[in-house]
mmCIF file of C-alpha atoms in Angstrom:
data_model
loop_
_atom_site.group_PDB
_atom_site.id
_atom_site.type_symbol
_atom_site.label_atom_id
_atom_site.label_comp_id
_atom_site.label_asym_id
_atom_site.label_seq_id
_atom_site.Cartn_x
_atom_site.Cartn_y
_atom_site.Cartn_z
ATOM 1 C CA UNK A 1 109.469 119.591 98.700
ATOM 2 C CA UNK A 2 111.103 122.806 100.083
ATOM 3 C CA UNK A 3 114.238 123.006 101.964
ATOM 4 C CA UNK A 4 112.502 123.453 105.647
ATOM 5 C CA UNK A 5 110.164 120.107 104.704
ATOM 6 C CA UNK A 6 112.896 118.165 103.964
ATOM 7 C CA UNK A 7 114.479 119.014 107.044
ATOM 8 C CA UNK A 8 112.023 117.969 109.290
ATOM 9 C CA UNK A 9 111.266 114.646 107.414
ATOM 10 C CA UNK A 10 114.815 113.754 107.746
ATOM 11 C CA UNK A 11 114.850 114.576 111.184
ATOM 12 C CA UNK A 12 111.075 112.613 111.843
ATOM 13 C CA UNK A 13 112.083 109.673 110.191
ATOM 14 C CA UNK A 14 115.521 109.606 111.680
ATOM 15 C CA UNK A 15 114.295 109.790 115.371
ATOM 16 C CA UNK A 16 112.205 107.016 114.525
ATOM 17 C CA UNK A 17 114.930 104.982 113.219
ATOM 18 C CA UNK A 18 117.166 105.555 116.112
ATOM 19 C CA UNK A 19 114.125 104.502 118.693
ATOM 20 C CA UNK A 20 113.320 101.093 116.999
ATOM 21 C CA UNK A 21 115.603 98.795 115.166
ATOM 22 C CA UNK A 22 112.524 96.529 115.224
ATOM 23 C CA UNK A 23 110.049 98.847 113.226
ATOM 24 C CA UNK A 24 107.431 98.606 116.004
ATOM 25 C CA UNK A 25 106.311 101.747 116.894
ATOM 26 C CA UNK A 26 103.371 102.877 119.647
ATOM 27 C CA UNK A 27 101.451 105.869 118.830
ATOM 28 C CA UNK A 28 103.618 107.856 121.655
ATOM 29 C CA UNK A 29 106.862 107.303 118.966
ATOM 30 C CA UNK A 30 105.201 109.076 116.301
ATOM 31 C CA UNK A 31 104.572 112.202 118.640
ATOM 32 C CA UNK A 32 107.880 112.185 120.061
ATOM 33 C CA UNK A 33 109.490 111.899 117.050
ATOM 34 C CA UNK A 34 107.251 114.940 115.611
ATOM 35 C CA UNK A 35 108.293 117.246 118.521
ATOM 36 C CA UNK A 36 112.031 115.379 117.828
ATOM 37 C CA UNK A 37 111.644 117.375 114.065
ATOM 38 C CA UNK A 38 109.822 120.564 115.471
ATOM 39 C CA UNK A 39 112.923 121.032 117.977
ATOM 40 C CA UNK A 40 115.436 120.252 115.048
ATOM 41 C CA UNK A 41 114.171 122.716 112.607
ATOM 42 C CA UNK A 42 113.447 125.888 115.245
ATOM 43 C CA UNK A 43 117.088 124.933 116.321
ATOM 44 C CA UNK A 44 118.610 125.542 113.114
ATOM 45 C CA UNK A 45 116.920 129.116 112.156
ATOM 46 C CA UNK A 46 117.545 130.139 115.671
ATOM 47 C CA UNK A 47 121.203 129.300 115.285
ATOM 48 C CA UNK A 48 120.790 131.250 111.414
ATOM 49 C CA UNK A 49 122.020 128.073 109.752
ATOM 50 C CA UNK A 50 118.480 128.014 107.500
ATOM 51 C CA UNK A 51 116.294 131.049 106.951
ATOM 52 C CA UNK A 52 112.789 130.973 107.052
#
């Protein structure tokens, strides 16, 4: 797993962790929390702090 993957997985699962303490997720949660990781990672290698 590269640098930029592990990123966004971090990011993914941590929005999901901070939505539900439960574990009970609706399909809506998983998109969110994709677009949650998208925003993330384009934040950091516009701000230069990762390189693509």
């Amino acid at each position: 797993m590269n640098d930029f993957q592990k990123i966004w997985l971090d990011a993914y699962r941590d929005y999901l962790k901070a939505i539900s303490i439960t574990g009970e997720y609706c399909p809506a949660d998983y998109t969110a929390s994709r677009e949650h990781a998208d925003a993330v990672l384009n934040s950091l290698i516009k701000a230069g702090e990762v390189t693509a």
